[in-house]
């Protein structure tokens, strides 16, 4: 029997992408893969509850505990993050609404393993509020991108991209809501591609 690819998810929020990926494994859309842990920097994040309900081990590394005189101690935080991730022995690390930028130590520690989903057609509109940025620029089409994670914000090579028409009257909220199912499908498809390439 093939050994399952070990996946971990890093997330800070509600975790709808995590849920979609986890469901895709449960219903065998994604095969030979297992989510072996969810790591979050945010206490109380909904994604942690979703993972617990699915009996997936959770790891909270509360970034609020890594503040000294109001300054985030990234190096200290990332030491713990690296140890936690390494203990899970992942083959793939999926960022899904993980709101901290990963420093170069983390990226160097897990080469060719970390991917992210971003709600725009990168290289357009990296960073926060990508949907709002697209609307403000008067774009007619936006979408989402799954890409490798590098030190540059939302800059790594693209794995898969999907497009969505912007409708007359779309707001940041309606556009984000319509984009979400496409994000889920695109993330699942991108992971499927990688699972195939990992096998060969
Ligand atoms: C998604 O829009 C994703 O593209 C972005 O953060 C959001 C996370 O949503 N990186 P969720 O927590 O997966 O529901």
mmCIF file of C-alpha atoms and ligand atoms in Angstrom:
data_model
loop_
_atom_site.group_PDB
_atom_site.id
_atom_site.type_symbol
_atom_site.label_atom_id
_atom_site.label_comp_id
_atom_site.label_asym_id
_atom_site.label_seq_id
_atom_site.Cartn_x
_atom_site.Cartn_y
_atom_site.Cartn_z
ATOM 1 C CA UNK A 1 0.000 0.000 0.000
ATOM 2 C CA UNK A 2 1.247 3.500 -0.853
ATOM 3 C CA UNK A 3 2.390 5.582 2.092
ATOM 4 C CA UNK A 4 0.232 8.662 2.631
ATOM 5 C CA UNK A 5 1.774 12.044 1.867
ATOM 6 C CA UNK A 6 1.929 13.910 5.157
ATOM 7 C CA UNK A 7 0.295 17.318 4.924
ATOM 8 C CA UNK A 8 0.152 20.048 7.508
ATOM 9 C CA UNK A 9 -1.902 23.233 7.337
ATOM 10 C CA UNK A 10 -0.896 26.588 8.803
ATOM 11 C CA UNK A 11 -3.865 28.894 9.336
ATOM 12 C CA UNK A 12 -4.917 31.844 11.466
ATOM 13 C CA UNK A 13 -8.626 32.209 10.793
ATOM 14 C CA UNK A 14 -11.889 30.503 9.966
ATOM 15 C CA UNK A 15 -10.240 27.677 8.002
ATOM 16 C CA UNK A 16 -12.613 27.171 5.091
ATOM 17 C CA UNK A 17 -9.705 26.171 2.832
ATOM 18 C CA UNK A 18 -8.523 23.713 5.469
ATOM 19 C CA UNK A 19 -12.053 22.244 5.704
ATOM 20 C CA UNK A 20 -12.298 21.898 1.925
ATOM 21 C CA UNK A 21 -8.927 20.123 1.770
ATOM 22 C CA UNK A 22 -9.771 17.868 4.677
ATOM 23 C CA UNK A 23 -13.147 16.991 3.145
ATOM 24 C CA UNK A 24 -11.460 16.280 -0.195
ATOM 25 C CA UNK A 25 -9.284 13.708 1.568
ATOM 26 C CA UNK A 26 -12.253 12.212 3.422
ATOM 27 C CA UNK A 27 -14.286 11.828 0.239
ATOM 28 C CA UNK A 28 -11.270 10.478 -1.711
ATOM 29 C CA UNK A 29 -11.009 13.366 -4.160
ATOM 30 C CA UNK A 30 -7.465 13.556 -2.816
ATOM 31 C CA UNK A 31 -5.952 10.139 -2.283
ATOM 32 C CA UNK A 32 -2.859 8.865 -0.505
ATOM 33 C CA UNK A 33 -2.690 11.966 1.631
ATOM 34 C CA UNK A 34 -3.287 12.716 5.271
ATOM 35 C CA UNK A 35 -3.471 15.993 7.186
ATOM 36 C CA UNK A 36 -1.287 15.224 10.190
ATOM 37 C CA UNK A 37 -1.613 18.558 11.932
ATOM 38 C CA UNK A 38 -2.966 22.071 11.917
ATOM 39 C CA UNK A 39 -0.738 24.822 13.248
ATOM 40 C CA UNK A 40 -2.119 28.215 14.180
ATOM 41 C CA UNK A 41 -0.650 31.369 15.656
ATOM 42 C CA UNK A 42 -4.087 32.562 16.755
ATOM 43 C CA UNK A 43 -5.744 31.497 19.988
ATOM 44 C CA UNK A 44 -9.427 30.736 19.444
ATOM 45 C CA UNK A 45 -9.114 30.566 15.651
ATOM 46 C CA UNK A 46 -12.075 28.719 14.180
ATOM 47 C CA UNK A 47 -9.703 26.527 12.187
ATOM 48 C CA UNK A 48 -8.541 24.914 15.449
ATOM 49 C CA UNK A 49 -12.109 23.912 16.329
ATOM 50 C CA UNK A 50 -12.693 22.589 12.815
ATOM 51 C CA UNK A 51 -9.543 20.471 13.089
ATOM 52 C CA UNK A 52 -10.498 19.142 16.531
ATOM 53 C CA UNK A 53 -13.911 18.117 15.194
ATOM 54 C CA UNK A 54 -12.118 16.148 12.502
ATOM 55 C CA UNK A 55 -9.734 14.560 15.014
ATOM 56 C CA UNK A 56 -6.759 16.249 13.425
ATOM 57 C CA UNK A 57 -4.073 17.231 15.962
ATOM 58 C CA UNK A 58 -3.822 20.977 16.533
ATOM 59 C CA UNK A 59 -0.815 23.045 17.569
ATOM 60 C CA UNK A 60 -1.305 26.556 18.855
ATOM 61 C CA UNK A 61 1.788 28.740 18.926
ATOM 62 C CA UNK A 62 0.206 31.955 20.109
ATOM 63 C CA UNK A 63 2.111 34.796 18.463
ATOM 64 C CA UNK A 64 0.845 37.127 21.199
ATOM 65 C CA UNK A 65 3.155 35.317 23.616
ATOM 66 C CA UNK A 66 6.162 36.353 21.544
ATOM 67 C CA UNK A 67 5.956 40.065 22.107
ATOM 68 C CA UNK A 68 8.565 42.089 23.965
ATOM 69 C CA UNK A 69 7.720 45.746 24.631
ATOM 70 C CA UNK A 70 5.099 45.497 21.914
ATOM 71 C CA UNK A 71 7.577 44.169 19.356
ATOM 72 C CA UNK A 72 6.981 40.763 17.787
ATOM 73 C CA UNK A 73 9.964 38.487 18.448
ATOM 74 C CA UNK A 74 9.943 36.771 15.066
ATOM 75 C CA UNK A 75 13.155 34.805 15.572
ATOM 76 C CA UNK A 76 11.966 33.292 18.848
ATOM 77 C CA UNK A 77 8.537 32.554 17.411
ATOM 78 C CA UNK A 78 9.975 30.904 14.336
ATOM 79 C CA UNK A 79 12.305 28.694 16.394
ATOM 80 C CA UNK A 80 9.225 27.180 18.022
ATOM 81 C CA UNK A 81 7.399 27.075 14.702
ATOM 82 C CA UNK A 82 10.266 25.177 13.036
ATOM 83 C CA UNK A 83 10.465 22.658 15.898
ATOM 84 C CA UNK A 84 6.705 22.120 15.806
ATOM 85 C CA UNK A 85 6.568 21.682 12.046
ATOM 86 C CA UNK A 86 9.616 19.400 12.012
ATOM 87 C CA UNK A 87 8.073 17.168 14.683
ATOM 88 C CA UNK A 88 5.152 16.533 12.320
ATOM 89 C CA UNK A 89 7.517 15.387 9.520
ATOM 90 C CA UNK A 90 5.470 16.932 6.718
ATOM 91 C CA UNK A 91 5.919 16.285 3.015
ATOM 92 C CA UNK A 92 3.768 19.320 2.183
ATOM 93 C CA UNK A 93 3.026 22.467 4.181
ATOM 94 C CA UNK A 94 -0.092 24.347 3.127
ATOM 95 C CA UNK A 95 -0.623 27.939 4.159
ATOM 96 C CA UNK A 96 -4.349 28.652 4.233
ATOM 97 C CA UNK A 97 -5.120 32.069 5.603
ATOM 98 C CA UNK A 98 -1.930 32.099 7.669
ATOM 99 C CA UNK A 99 -1.529 35.742 8.510
ATOM 100 C CA UNK A 100 2.142 35.884 9.470
ATOM 101 C CA UNK A 101 4.894 36.221 6.904
ATOM 102 C CA UNK A 102 7.273 33.272 7.054
ATOM 103 C CA UNK A 103 10.885 34.264 7.624
ATOM 104 C CA UNK A 104 13.801 32.896 5.635
ATOM 105 C CA UNK A 105 14.822 30.398 8.348
ATOM 106 C CA UNK A 106 11.470 28.645 8.134
ATOM 107 C CA UNK A 107 11.503 28.629 4.348
ATOM 108 C CA UNK A 108 15.091 27.357 4.219
ATOM 109 C CA UNK A 109 14.274 24.616 6.703
ATOM 110 C CA UNK A 110 11.510 23.147 4.549
ATOM 111 C CA UNK A 111 12.654 23.606 0.946
ATOM 112 C CA UNK A 112 10.140 22.812 -1.832
ATOM 113 C CA UNK A 113 7.446 22.004 0.678
ATOM 114 C CA UNK A 114 5.549 25.207 1.443
ATOM 115 C CA UNK A 115 2.692 26.473 -0.700
ATOM 116 C CA UNK A 116 0.069 29.193 -0.263
ATOM 117 C CA UNK A 117 -3.253 30.280 -1.720
ATOM 118 C CA UNK A 118 -3.788 33.939 -2.476
ATOM 119 C CA UNK A 119 -7.083 35.543 -3.575
ATOM 120 C CA UNK A 120 -5.850 37.340 -6.689
ATOM 121 C CA UNK A 121 -4.287 36.638 -10.040
ATOM 122 C CA UNK A 122 -0.707 37.031 -8.881
ATOM 123 C CA UNK A 123 1.546 38.857 -9.591
ATOM 124 C CA UNK A 124 -1.354 41.301 -9.371
ATOM 125 C CA UNK A 125 -2.440 42.411 -5.911
ATOM 126 C CA UNK A 126 -0.155 40.664 -3.428
ATOM 127 C CA UNK A 127 -0.629 41.284 0.292
ATOM 128 C CA UNK A 128 -3.762 42.026 2.274
ATOM 129 C CA UNK A 129 -7.211 42.870 0.861
ATOM 130 C CA UNK A 130 -6.444 41.484 -2.589
ATOM 131 C CA UNK A 131 -10.127 41.512 -3.566
ATOM 132 C CA UNK A 132 -10.453 45.175 -2.517
ATOM 133 C CA UNK A 133 -7.302 46.022 -4.466
ATOM 134 C CA UNK A 134 -8.755 44.401 -7.609
ATOM 135 C CA UNK A 135 -12.010 46.358 -7.247
ATOM 136 C CA UNK A 136 -10.192 49.624 -6.652
ATOM 137 C CA UNK A 137 -8.165 49.100 -9.835
ATOM 138 C CA UNK A 138 -11.370 48.574 -11.810
ATOM 139 C CA UNK A 139 -10.426 45.026 -12.841
ATOM 140 C CA UNK A 140 -13.024 43.029 -14.771
ATOM 141 C CA UNK A 141 -11.553 39.661 -13.847
ATOM 142 C CA UNK A 142 -9.827 38.436 -10.732
ATOM 143 C CA UNK A 143 -9.184 34.985 -9.297
ATOM 144 C CA UNK A 144 -6.890 33.026 -7.055
ATOM 145 C CA UNK A 145 -3.401 31.627 -7.214
ATOM 146 C CA UNK A 146 -1.704 28.696 -5.528
ATOM 147 C CA UNK A 147 2.029 29.295 -5.439
ATOM 148 C CA UNK A 148 5.268 28.188 -3.836
ATOM 149 C CA UNK A 149 6.280 30.228 -0.822
ATOM 150 C CA UNK A 150 9.479 32.227 -1.011
ATOM 151 C CA UNK A 151 10.814 35.107 1.036
ATOM 152 C CA UNK A 152 9.098 37.714 -1.121
ATOM 153 C CA UNK A 153 5.459 38.311 -0.212
ATOM 154 C CA UNK A 154 3.208 36.264 -2.551
ATOM 155 C CA UNK A 155 6.067 36.115 -5.058
ATOM 156 C CA UNK A 156 6.888 32.430 -5.520
ATOM 157 C CA UNK A 157 6.343 30.429 -8.702
ATOM 158 C CA UNK A 158 2.750 29.728 -9.600
ATOM 159 C CA UNK A 159 1.360 26.202 -9.357
ATOM 160 C CA UNK A 160 -2.220 26.865 -10.422
ATOM 161 C CA UNK A 161 -4.446 29.841 -11.080
ATOM 162 C CA UNK A 162 -8.201 30.197 -11.651
ATOM 163 C CA UNK A 163 -10.168 33.201 -12.886
ATOM 164 C CA UNK A 164 -13.448 34.764 -11.805
ATOM 165 C CA UNK A 165 -15.417 37.552 -13.480
ATOM 166 C CA UNK A 166 -16.005 40.636 -11.376
ATOM 167 C CA UNK A 167 -19.668 41.597 -11.545
ATOM 168 C CA UNK A 168 -21.149 45.054 -11.732
ATOM 169 C CA UNK A 169 -21.878 46.098 -8.150
ATOM 170 C CA UNK A 170 -19.480 43.606 -6.551
ATOM 171 C CA UNK A 171 -18.152 44.729 -3.179
ATOM 172 C CA UNK A 172 -15.148 43.364 -1.339
ATOM 173 C CA UNK A 173 -17.539 41.161 0.640
ATOM 174 C CA UNK A 174 -19.519 39.759 -2.312
ATOM 175 C CA UNK A 175 -16.401 39.216 -4.386
ATOM 176 C CA UNK A 176 -14.631 37.428 -1.531
ATOM 177 C CA UNK A 177 -17.677 35.247 -0.968
ATOM 178 C CA UNK A 178 -17.955 34.287 -4.652
ATOM 179 C CA UNK A 179 -14.226 33.662 -4.860
ATOM 180 C CA UNK A 180 -14.091 31.309 -1.895
ATOM 181 C CA UNK A 181 -15.515 28.159 -3.562
ATOM 182 C CA UNK A 182 -13.118 28.718 -6.447
ATOM 183 C CA UNK A 183 -10.248 28.972 -3.957
ATOM 184 C CA UNK A 184 -11.257 25.669 -2.416
ATOM 185 C CA UNK A 185 -11.440 23.901 -5.771
ATOM 186 C CA UNK A 186 -8.167 25.414 -6.934
ATOM 187 C CA UNK A 187 -6.302 24.503 -3.755
ATOM 188 C CA UNK A 188 -7.553 20.928 -3.979
ATOM 189 C CA UNK A 189 -6.555 20.709 -7.656
ATOM 190 C CA UNK A 190 -3.105 22.149 -6.917
ATOM 191 C CA UNK A 191 -2.507 19.672 -4.104
ATOM 192 C CA UNK A 192 -3.655 16.886 -6.397
ATOM 193 C CA UNK A 193 -1.064 17.969 -8.966
ATOM 194 C CA UNK A 194 1.670 17.967 -6.346
ATOM 195 C CA UNK A 195 0.638 14.599 -4.939
ATOM 196 C CA UNK A 196 0.983 13.143 -8.427
ATOM 197 C CA UNK A 197 4.385 14.715 -8.952
ATOM 198 C CA UNK A 198 5.586 13.580 -5.513
ATOM 199 C CA UNK A 199 4.742 9.997 -6.439
ATOM 200 C CA UNK A 200 6.907 10.017 -9.588
HETATM 201 C C1 LIG B 1 -8.509 33.043 1.787
HETATM 202 O O1 LIG B 1 -9.142 34.050 1.046
HETATM 203 C C2 LIG B 1 -7.107 32.824 1.274
HETATM 204 O O2 LIG B 1 -6.980 33.009 -0.093
HETATM 205 C C3 LIG B 1 -6.327 33.900 2.009
HETATM 206 O O3 LIG B 1 -6.920 33.931 3.292
HETATM 207 C C4 LIG B 1 -8.262 33.474 3.222
HETATM 208 C C5 LIG B 1 -8.389 32.341 4.188
HETATM 209 O O4 LIG B 1 -9.705 31.878 4.294
HETATM 210 N N1 LIG B 1 -4.916 33.617 2.002
HETATM 211 P P1 LIG B 1 -10.034 30.585 5.125
HETATM 212 O O5 LIG B 1 -9.508 30.805 6.535
HETATM 213 O O6 LIG B 1 -9.382 29.410 4.471
HETATM 214 O O7 LIG B 1 -11.520 30.482 5.117
#
